[in-house]
Coordinates of N, CA and C in Angstrom, one line a residue:
Chain A
A1 N 90.8 115.3 116.0 CA 91.1 116.3 115.0 C 90.7 115.9 113.7
A2 N 90.3 116.9 112.9 CA 89.8 116.7 111.5 C 90.9 116.1 110.7
G3 N 90.6 115.2 109.8 CA 91.6 114.6 108.9 C 91.2 114.9 107.5
V4 N 92.0 114.5 106.5 CA 91.8 114.6 105.1 C 90.7 113.6 104.8
I5 N 89.7 114.1 104.0 CA 88.6 113.2 103.6 C 88.7 113.0 102.1
Q6 N 88.5 111.7 101.8 CA 88.5 111.4 100.3 C 87.3 110.6 100.0
S7 N 86.7 110.9 98.9 CA 85.6 110.1 98.4 C 85.6 109.9 96.9
P8 N 85.1 108.8 96.4 CA 84.7 107.7 97.3 C 85.9 106.9 97.8
R9 N 85.6 106.0 98.7 CA 86.7 105.1 99.2 C 87.1 104.0 98.3
H10 N 86.1 103.5 97.6 CA 86.3 102.5 96.6 C 85.5 102.8 95.3
L11 N 86.1 102.4 94.2 CA 85.5 102.8 92.9 C 85.8 101.7 91.9
I12 N 84.8 101.2 91.2 CA 85.1 100.2 90.2 C 84.6 100.8 88.9
K13 N 85.4 100.8 87.9 CA 85.1 101.3 86.6 C 85.5 100.4 85.5
E14 N 84.9 100.5 84.3 CA 85.3 99.8 83.1 C 86.3 100.6 82.4
K15 N 87.1 99.9 81.5 CA 88.0 100.5 80.6 C 87.3 101.6 79.8
R16 N 88.0 102.7 79.6 CA 87.6 103.8 78.8 C 86.5 104.7 79.5
E17 N 86.1 104.3 80.7 CA 85.2 105.2 81.4 C 86.0 106.3 82.1
T18 N 85.2 107.2 82.8 CA 85.7 108.3 83.4 C 85.5 108.2 84.9
A19 N 86.4 108.7 85.7 CA 86.3 108.7 87.2 C 86.7 110.0 87.8
T20 N 86.0 110.4 88.8 CA 86.3 111.6 89.5 C 86.5 111.3 91.0
L21 N 87.7 111.7 91.5 CA 88.0 111.5 92.9 C 88.0 112.8 93.6
K22 N 87.5 112.8 94.8 CA 87.4 114.1 95.5 C 88.2 114.1 96.8
C23 N 88.7 115.2 97.2 CA 89.6 115.4 98.4 C 89.2 116.6 99.1
Y24 N 89.0 116.5 100.4 CA 88.7 117.6 101.3 C 89.8 117.7 102.3
P25 N 90.6 118.8 102.2 CA 91.7 118.9 103.1 C 91.4 119.3 104.5
I26 N 92.3 119.1 105.3 CA 92.1 119.6 106.7 C 91.8 121.1 106.8
P27 N 90.9 121.5 107.6 CA 90.6 122.9 107.6 C 91.8 123.8 107.8
R28 N 91.8 124.9 107.1 CA 92.9 125.9 107.1 C 94.2 125.4 106.3
H29 N 94.1 124.2 105.8 CA 95.2 123.8 104.9 C 95.0 124.4 103.5
D30 N 96.0 124.9 102.9 CA 95.9 125.6 101.6 C 96.5 124.8 100.5
T31 N 97.1 123.7 100.7 CA 97.9 123.0 99.7 C 97.4 121.5 99.7
V32 N 97.1 121.1 98.5 CA 96.6 119.7 98.3 C 97.6 119.0 97.3
Y33 N 97.8 117.7 97.6 CA 98.7 116.9 96.8 C 98.0 115.6 96.4
W34 N 98.3 115.1 95.2 CA 97.7 113.8 94.8 C 98.9 112.8 94.5
Y35 N 98.7 111.6 95.0 CA 99.7 110.5 94.8 C 98.9 109.3 94.3
Q36 N 99.7 108.5 93.5 CA 99.1 107.2 93.0 C 100.0 106.1 93.6
Q37 N 99.4 105.1 94.2 CA 100.2 103.9 94.7 C 99.7 102.7 94.0
G38 N 100.5 102.1 93.1 CA 100.2 100.9 92.5 C 100.4 99.7 93.5
P39 N 99.9 98.5 93.2 CA 100.1 97.4 94.0 C 101.5 97.1 94.3
G40 N 101.9 97.1 95.6 CA 103.2 96.8 96.0 C 104.2 97.9 95.7
Q41 N 103.7 99.0 95.3 CA 104.6 100.2 95.0 C 104.6 101.3 96.0
D42 N 105.6 102.2 95.9 CA 105.6 103.3 96.8 C 104.7 104.4 96.1
P43 N 104.2 105.3 96.9 CA 103.3 106.4 96.3 C 104.1 107.3 95.4
Q44 N 103.5 107.5 94.2 CA 104.1 108.4 93.2 C 103.4 109.7 93.1
F45 N 104.1 110.8 93.2 CA 103.5 112.1 93.1 C 102.8 112.4 91.8
L46 N 101.6 112.9 91.8 CA 100.9 113.2 90.5 C 100.9 114.7 90.3
I47 N 100.4 115.5 91.3 CA 100.2 116.9 91.1 C 99.9 117.5 92.4
S48 N 100.1 118.8 92.5 CA 99.8 119.6 93.8 C 99.3 120.9 93.4
F49 N 98.5 121.5 94.4 CA 97.9 122.8 94.2 C 98.1 123.6 95.5
Y50 N 98.5 124.9 95.3 CA 98.6 125.8 96.4 C 97.7 127.0 96.1
E51 N 96.8 127.3 97.0 CA 95.9 128.4 96.8 C 95.2 128.4 95.4
K52 N 94.8 127.2 95.0 CA 94.0 127.0 93.8 C 94.8 127.1 92.5
M53 N 96.1 127.2 92.7 CA 97.0 127.2 91.5 C 97.9 126.0 91.6
Q54 N 98.1 125.4 90.4 CA 99.0 124.2 90.3 C 100.4 124.6 90.8
S55 N 101.0 123.9 91.7 CA 102.3 124.2 92.2 C 103.4 123.3 91.7
D56 N 103.0 122.1 91.4 CA 104.0 121.1 90.8 C 103.2 120.0 90.1
K57 N 103.9 119.4 89.2 CA 103.3 118.3 88.4 C 104.3 117.2 88.3
G58 N 103.9 116.0 88.6 CA 104.7 114.8 88.4 C 104.4 114.0 87.2
S59 N 104.4 112.7 87.4 CA 104.2 111.8 86.3 C 102.7 111.5 86.1
I60 N 102.0 112.6 85.9 CA 100.5 112.5 85.7 C 100.2 112.3 84.2
P61 N 99.4 111.3 83.8 CA 99.1 111.1 82.4 C 98.2 112.3 81.9
D62 N 98.3 112.6 80.6 CA 97.5 113.6 80.0 C 96.0 113.4 80.2
R63 N 95.7 112.1 80.4 CA 94.2 111.7 80.5 C 93.7 112.2 81.9
F64 N 94.6 112.6 82.7 CA 94.2 113.0 84.1 C 94.2 114.5 84.2
S65 N 93.3 115.1 84.9 CA 93.4 116.5 85.2 C 92.9 116.7 86.6
A66 N 93.3 117.8 87.2 CA 92.9 118.1 88.6 C 92.7 119.6 88.8
Q67 N 92.0 119.9 89.8 CA 91.9 121.3 90.1 C 91.6 121.5 91.6
Q68 N 91.8 122.7 92.1 CA 91.5 123.0 93.5 C 90.5 124.1 93.5
F69 N 89.5 124.0 94.2 CA 88.3 124.9 94.2 C 88.5 126.0 95.3
S70 N 87.5 126.9 95.2 CA 87.6 128.1 96.2 C 87.5 127.6 97.6
D71 N 86.9 126.5 97.9 CA 86.8 126.0 99.3 C 88.0 125.1 99.6
Y72 N 89.0 125.0 98.7 CA 90.2 124.3 98.9 C 90.1 122.8 98.6
H73 N 88.9 122.3 98.4 CA 88.8 120.9 98.1 C 89.3 120.7 96.6
S74 N 89.7 119.5 96.3 CA 90.3 119.2 95.1 C 89.6 118.0 94.4
E75 N 89.6 118.0 93.1 CA 89.1 116.8 92.4 C 90.1 116.4 91.3
L76 N 90.3 115.1 91.2 CA 91.1 114.4 90.2 C 90.2 113.8 89.2
N77 N 90.3 114.2 88.0 CA 89.4 113.7 87.0 C 90.3 112.8 86.1
M78 N 89.8 111.6 85.9 CA 90.6 110.6 85.1 C 89.7 110.1 84.0
S79 N 90.1 110.2 82.8 CA 89.3 109.8 81.6 C 90.0 108.7 80.9
S80 N 89.2 108.1 80.0 CA 89.7 106.9 79.2 C 90.5 106.0 80.0
L81 N 89.9 105.5 81.1 CA 90.6 104.7 82.1 C 91.2 103.4 81.4
E82 N 92.4 103.1 81.9 CA 93.1 101.9 81.5 C 93.3 100.9 82.6
L83 N 93.5 99.7 82.3 CA 93.7 98.7 83.4 C 94.8 99.1 84.3
G84 N 95.8 99.7 83.8 CA 97.0 100.1 84.6 C 96.7 101.3 85.5
D85 N 95.5 101.9 85.4 CA 95.2 103.0 86.3 C 94.7 102.4 87.7
S86 N 94.5 101.1 87.7 CA 94.0 100.5 89.0 C 95.1 100.7 90.1
A87 N 94.7 101.4 91.1 CA 95.7 101.8 92.1 C 95.0 102.4 93.3
L88 N 95.7 102.7 94.3 CA 95.2 103.5 95.5 C 95.7 104.9 95.3
Y89 N 94.7 105.8 95.3 CA 95.0 107.2 95.1 C 94.8 108.0 96.4
F90 N 95.9 108.6 96.8 CA 96.0 109.4 98.0 C 95.9 110.8 97.7
C91 N 95.2 111.5 98.6 CA 95.3 112.9 98.7 C 95.9 113.3 100.0
A92 N 96.7 114.3 100.0 CA 97.4 114.9 101.2 C 97.2 116.4 101.2
S93 N 97.2 116.9 102.4 CA 97.1 118.4 102.5 C 98.1 118.9 103.5
S94 N 98.4 120.2 103.4 CA 99.4 120.8 104.3 C 99.1 122.3 104.3
Q95 N 99.7 122.9 105.3 CA 99.7 124.4 105.4 C 101.0 124.9 104.8
N96 N 100.9 125.7 103.8 CA 102.1 126.2 103.1 C 103.0 127.0 104.1
A97 N 104.3 126.6 104.2 CA 105.2 127.3 105.1 C 106.3 128.0 104.3
G98 N 106.2 127.9 102.9 CA 107.2 128.5 102.1 C 108.5 127.8 102.0
T99 N 108.5 126.5 102.4 CA 109.8 125.7 102.4 C 109.8 124.9 101.1
G100 N 108.7 124.8 100.4 CA 108.8 124.1 99.1 C 109.0 122.6 99.3
G101 N 108.7 122.0 100.4 CA 108.9 120.6 100.6 C 108.9 120.2 102.0
G102 N 109.1 121.2 102.9 CA 109.3 120.9 104.3 C 107.9 120.8 105.0
E103 N 106.9 121.2 104.3 CA 105.6 121.2 105.0 C 105.2 119.7 105.3
T104 N 104.6 119.5 106.4 CA 104.1 118.1 106.8 C 102.9 117.9 106.0
Q105 N 102.9 116.8 105.3 CA 101.7 116.4 104.5 C 100.9 115.4 105.3
Y106 N 99.6 115.6 105.4 CA 98.7 114.7 106.1 C 97.9 114.0 105.1
F107 N 97.9 112.7 105.1 CA 97.3 111.9 104.1 C 95.9 111.4 104.4
G108 N 95.1 111.4 103.4 CA 93.8 110.8 103.6 C 93.8 109.3 103.5
P109 N 92.7 108.6 103.6 CA 92.7 107.1 103.6 C 92.8 106.5 102.3
G110 N 92.7 107.4 101.2 CA 92.9 106.9 99.9 C 91.6 106.4 99.2
T111 N 91.6 106.5 97.9 CA 90.5 105.9 97.1 C 91.1 104.7 96.3
R112 N 90.5 103.6 96.5 CA 91.0 102.4 95.7 C 90.2 102.3 94.5
L113 N 90.9 102.5 93.4 CA 90.2 102.4 92.0 C 90.6 101.1 91.4
L114 N 89.6 100.4 90.9 CA 89.7 99.2 90.2 C 89.1 99.4 88.8
V115 N 90.0 99.2 87.8 CA 89.5 99.3 86.4 C 89.4 97.9 85.8
L116 N 88.2 97.6 85.3 CA 88.0 96.2 84.8 C 88.0 96.2 83.2
Chain B
A1 N 117.7 116.0 91.1 CA 116.4 115.6 91.6 C 116.7 114.7 92.9
Q2 N 115.7 114.7 93.7 CA 115.8 114.0 95.0 C 115.4 112.6 94.8
S3 N 116.0 111.7 95.6 CA 115.6 110.3 95.6 C 115.9 109.7 97.0
V4 N 115.2 108.6 97.2 CA 115.3 107.9 98.5 C 115.5 106.4 98.2
T5 N 116.4 105.8 99.0 CA 116.7 104.3 98.9 C 116.4 103.7 100.2
Q6 N 115.6 102.7 100.2 CA 115.4 101.8 101.4 C 116.0 100.4 101.0
P7 N 117.1 100.1 101.5 CA 117.8 98.9 101.1 C 117.1 97.6 101.4
D8 N 116.3 97.6 102.5 CA 115.7 96.4 103.0 C 114.2 96.3 102.5
I9 N 113.9 95.3 101.7 CA 112.5 95.2 101.3 C 111.6 94.7 102.4
H10 N 112.2 93.7 103.1 CA 111.4 93.0 104.1 C 112.3 92.7 105.4
I11 N 111.8 93.0 106.5 CA 112.5 92.7 107.8 C 111.5 91.9 108.7
T12 N 112.0 90.8 109.3 CA 111.2 90.1 110.3 C 111.9 90.3 111.6
V13 N 111.1 90.6 112.6 CA 111.7 90.9 114.0 C 110.8 90.2 115.0
S14 N 111.4 89.8 116.1 CA 110.6 89.2 117.2 C 110.0 90.3 118.0
E15 N 108.8 90.0 118.6 CA 108.2 91.0 119.5 C 109.1 91.2 120.7
G16 N 109.3 92.5 121.0 CA 110.2 92.9 122.1 C 111.6 93.2 121.6
A17 N 112.0 92.7 120.5 CA 113.3 93.0 119.9 C 113.4 94.4 119.4
S18 N 114.6 94.9 119.1 CA 114.8 96.2 118.6 C 114.6 96.2 117.1
L19 N 114.4 97.3 116.5 CA 114.1 97.4 115.0 C 114.9 98.6 114.5
E20 N 115.6 98.4 113.4 CA 116.2 99.5 112.7 C 115.9 99.4 111.2
L21 N 115.4 100.4 110.6 CA 115.1 100.5 109.2 C 116.0 101.5 108.6
R22 N 116.6 101.1 107.5 CA 117.6 102.0 106.8 C 117.0 102.9 105.7
C23 N 117.5 104.1 105.6 CA 117.0 105.0 104.6 C 118.2 105.9 104.2
N24 N 118.5 105.9 102.9 CA 119.5 106.8 102.3 C 118.8 107.7 101.3
Y25 N 119.3 108.9 101.4 CA 118.7 109.9 100.5 C 119.7 110.6 99.6
S26 N 119.2 111.1 98.5 CA 120.1 111.9 97.6 C 119.4 113.2 97.4
Y27 N 120.0 114.3 97.8 CA 119.4 115.6 97.6 C 120.5 116.7 97.7
G28 N 120.6 117.7 96.9 CA 121.7 118.6 96.8 C 121.7 119.6 98.0
A29 N 120.6 119.9 98.6 CA 120.5 120.9 99.7 C 120.2 120.1 101.0
T30 N 120.0 120.9 102.0 CA 119.5 120.3 103.3 C 118.2 119.7 103.1
P31 N 118.0 118.4 103.4 CA 116.8 117.7 103.1 C 115.7 117.9 104.2
Y32 N 114.5 117.8 103.8 CA 113.4 117.6 104.7 C 113.1 116.1 104.6
L33 N 113.2 115.4 105.7 CA 113.0 114.0 105.7 C 111.9 113.5 106.6
F34 N 111.2 112.5 106.1 CA 110.0 112.0 106.8 C 110.0 110.5 106.8
W35 N 109.4 110.0 107.9 CA 109.1 108.5 107.9 C 107.5 108.4 108.1
Y36 N 106.9 107.6 107.2 CA 105.5 107.3 107.3 C 105.3 105.8 107.4
V37 N 104.2 105.4 108.1 CA 103.9 104.0 108.2 C 102.5 103.8 107.6
Q38 N 102.4 102.6 106.9 CA 101.2 102.3 106.3 C 100.8 100.9 106.6
S39 N 99.6 100.7 107.3 CA 99.1 99.4 107.6 C 98.3 98.9 106.4
P40 N 98.1 97.6 106.2 CA 97.5 97.1 105.0 C 96.2 97.8 104.7
G41 N 96.1 98.3 103.5 CA 94.8 98.9 103.0 C 94.5 100.2 103.6
Q42 N 95.5 100.8 104.3 CA 95.3 102.0 105.0 C 96.1 103.2 104.4
G43 N 95.8 104.4 104.9 CA 96.6 105.5 104.5 C 97.9 105.6 105.1
L44 N 98.6 106.7 104.9 CA 100.0 106.9 105.4 C 99.9 107.8 106.6
Q45 N 100.5 107.3 107.7 CA 100.6 108.0 108.9 C 102.0 108.5 109.2
L46 N 102.1 109.8 109.5 CA 103.4 110.4 109.8 C 103.9 109.9 111.1
L47 N 105.2 109.3 111.1 CA 105.8 108.9 112.3 C 106.7 110.0 112.9
L48 N 107.5 110.6 112.1 CA 108.4 111.7 112.5 C 108.9 112.4 111.3
K49 N 109.6 113.6 111.6 CA 110.2 114.4 110.5 C 111.4 115.1 111.0
Y50 N 112.3 115.4 110.0 CA 113.5 116.1 110.3 C 113.5 117.3 109.4
F51 N 113.7 118.5 110.0 CA 113.9 119.7 109.2 C 115.3 120.3 109.4
S52 N 115.7 120.4 110.7 CA 116.9 121.0 111.0 C 117.1 120.8 112.5
G53 N 118.3 121.2 113.0 CA 118.5 121.2 114.4 C 119.0 119.8 114.9
D54 N 118.5 119.4 116.0 CA 118.9 118.2 116.6 C 118.7 117.0 115.6
T55 N 119.8 116.3 115.5 CA 119.8 115.2 114.5 C 119.1 113.9 114.9
L56 N 118.8 113.8 116.2 CA 118.0 112.7 116.7 C 116.6 113.2 116.9
V57 N 115.6 112.6 116.2 CA 114.3 113.1 116.2 C 113.4 112.0 116.8
Q58 N 112.5 112.5 117.7 CA 111.6 111.6 118.3 C 110.2 111.7 117.6
G59 N 109.6 110.5 117.5 CA 108.3 110.5 116.9 C 107.2 109.8 117.7
I60 N 106.2 109.4 117.0 CA 105.1 108.8 117.7 C 105.3 107.3 117.9
K61 N 104.6 106.6 118.7 CA 104.6 105.2 118.9 C 106.0 104.7 119.3
G62 N 106.8 105.5 119.9 CA 108.1 105.1 120.4 C 109.2 105.1 119.4
F63 N 109.0 105.6 118.2 CA 110.0 105.6 117.2 C 110.9 106.8 117.3
E64 N 112.1 106.6 116.8 CA 113.1 107.7 116.7 C 113.9 107.5 115.4
A65 N 114.5 108.6 114.9 CA 115.3 108.5 113.7 C 116.5 109.4 113.9
E66 N 117.6 109.1 113.3 CA 118.8 109.9 113.4 C 119.2 110.3 112.0
F67 N 119.4 111.6 111.8 CA 119.9 112.2 110.6 C 121.4 112.2 110.6
K68 N 122.1 111.6 109.6 CA 123.5 111.7 109.5 C 123.9 112.2 108.1
R69 N 124.3 113.5 108.1 CA 124.6 114.1 106.9 C 125.7 113.4 106.2
S70 N 126.8 113.0 106.9 CA 127.9 112.4 106.3 C 127.6 111.1 105.6
Q71 N 126.6 110.5 106.0 CA 126.2 109.2 105.4 C 125.0 109.3 104.6
S72 N 124.4 110.5 104.5 CA 123.2 110.7 103.7 C 122.1 109.7 104.2
S73 N 122.0 109.5 105.5 CA 121.1 108.5 106.0 C 120.1 109.1 107.0
F74 N 119.0 108.5 107.2 CA 118.0 108.9 108.1 C 117.3 107.6 108.6
N75 N 118.0 106.8 109.4 CA 117.5 105.5 109.8 C 116.5 105.6 111.0
L76 N 115.5 104.8 110.9 CA 114.4 104.7 111.9 C 114.7 103.6 112.9
R77 N 114.4 103.9 114.1 CA 114.7 102.8 115.2 C 113.5 102.8 116.2
K78 N 113.4 101.6 116.7 CA 112.5 101.4 117.9 C 113.1 100.4 118.8
P79 N 113.2 100.7 120.1 CA 113.9 99.8 121.0 C 113.2 98.5 121.2
S80 N 111.9 98.5 121.2 CA 111.2 97.2 121.6 C 109.9 97.2 120.7
V81 N 109.9 96.3 119.8 CA 108.8 96.2 118.8 C 107.6 95.5 119.4
H82 N 106.4 96.0 119.1 CA 105.1 95.4 119.4 C 104.5 94.8 118.2
W83 N 103.6 93.8 118.4 CA 103.0 93.2 117.3 C 102.3 94.2 116.4
S84 N 101.8 95.3 117.0 CA 101.0 96.2 116.2 C 101.9 97.1 115.3
D85 N 103.2 96.9 115.4 CA 104.2 97.6 114.5 C 104.3 97.0 113.2
A86 N 103.7 95.8 113.0 CA 103.8 95.2 111.7 C 103.1 96.0 110.6
A87 N 103.8 96.5 109.6 CA 103.3 97.4 108.7 C 104.4 97.6 107.6
E88 N 104.0 98.6 106.7 CA 105.1 99.0 105.7 C 105.5 100.4 106.1
Y89 N 106.8 100.6 106.0 CA 107.4 101.9 106.4 C 108.0 102.5 105.2
F90 N 107.7 103.8 105.0 CA 108.2 104.6 103.9 C 109.0 105.7 104.4
C91 N 110.2 105.9 103.9 CA 111.1 107.1 104.1 C 110.8 108.0 102.9
A92 N 110.8 109.3 103.2 CA 110.5 110.2 102.1 C 111.3 111.5 102.3
V93 N 111.7 112.1 101.2 CA 112.3 113.4 101.2 C 111.4 114.4 100.6
G94 N 111.3 115.6 101.2 CA 110.4 116.6 100.7 C 111.1 117.7 100.0
A95 N 110.7 118.0 98.8 CA 111.4 119.1 98.0 C 110.5 119.4 96.8
D96 N 110.6 120.6 96.4 CA 109.8 121.0 95.2 C 108.3 120.7 95.3
Y97 N 107.8 121.0 96.5 CA 106.4 120.9 96.8 C 105.8 119.5 96.6
K98 N 106.7 118.5 96.9 CA 106.2 117.1 96.8 C 107.1 116.2 97.7
L99 N 106.6 115.0 98.0 CA 107.3 114.0 98.6 C 107.8 113.0 97.6
S100 N 109.0 112.6 97.7 CA 109.6 111.4 97.0 C 109.8 110.3 98.0
F101 N 109.2 109.2 97.7 CA 109.2 108.1 98.6 C 110.3 107.0 98.2
G102 N 110.8 106.3 99.2 CA 111.5 105.1 99.0 C 110.6 104.0 98.6
A103 N 111.1 102.8 98.3 CA 110.3 101.7 97.9 C 109.5 101.1 99.1
G104 N 109.9 101.4 100.3 CA 109.3 100.9 101.5 C 109.9 99.6 102.0
T105 N 109.8 99.4 103.3 CA 110.2 98.2 104.0 C 109.1 97.6 104.7
T106 N 108.8 96.4 104.5 CA 107.7 95.7 105.1 C 108.3 95.0 106.4
V107 N 107.6 95.3 107.5 CA 108.1 94.7 108.8 C 107.1 93.7 109.2
T108 N 107.6 92.5 109.5 CA 106.8 91.4 110.1 C 107.2 91.2 111.5
V109 N 106.3 91.1 112.4 CA 106.6 90.8 113.8 C 106.2 89.4 114.2
R110 N 107.1 88.6 114.7 CA 106.8 87.3 115.1 C 106.7 87.2 116.6
A111 N 105.8 86.4 117.0 CA 105.5 86.3 118.5 C 106.7 85.6 119.2

């Protein structure tokens, strides 16, 4: 079965640079979520989109922005990178069922970002 | 706001022994509860979920979990652990179009 695809899998950037992470959801999934997992931490919710509209926003820095495109893929743009942005970034997708949280989220393998 | 507590940071269990991982949640309404497993450097794989109905939920890889509303708990169990079960386990509550995770429990399996 098709899974969530994330690219790149690994990314190394310098401080103050910009990074773009991409997420391709499972076919027919209309909702995309982004999470950040720091070393030894649990995943923290950043932002989600349903039908190309932002549906919820968590502790996402103002330096980060994201969008969902017409083909449902999503991109997380990160500017002015800081050392503390080094983390594993997960994308998840689901099919909206109107429960506002009960949908099963299927996670991608993650993008490991290292900021030097 | 919803929150999840996993009291055990690390558990060591012998291969073939039983395993129970604790999870307590805080949420005002009926919760949507999930258990995910993460192997080192890997993504999160769904083990099982609870939405409503039967409070004993069966999942993949021989895992099950029991929802107890009176105790606000959703503990994960496996009768006989295999070495491949060594991983980190996250309990999560789903609400407001996102998952809120507990801090995770790392399971080590010894031969």
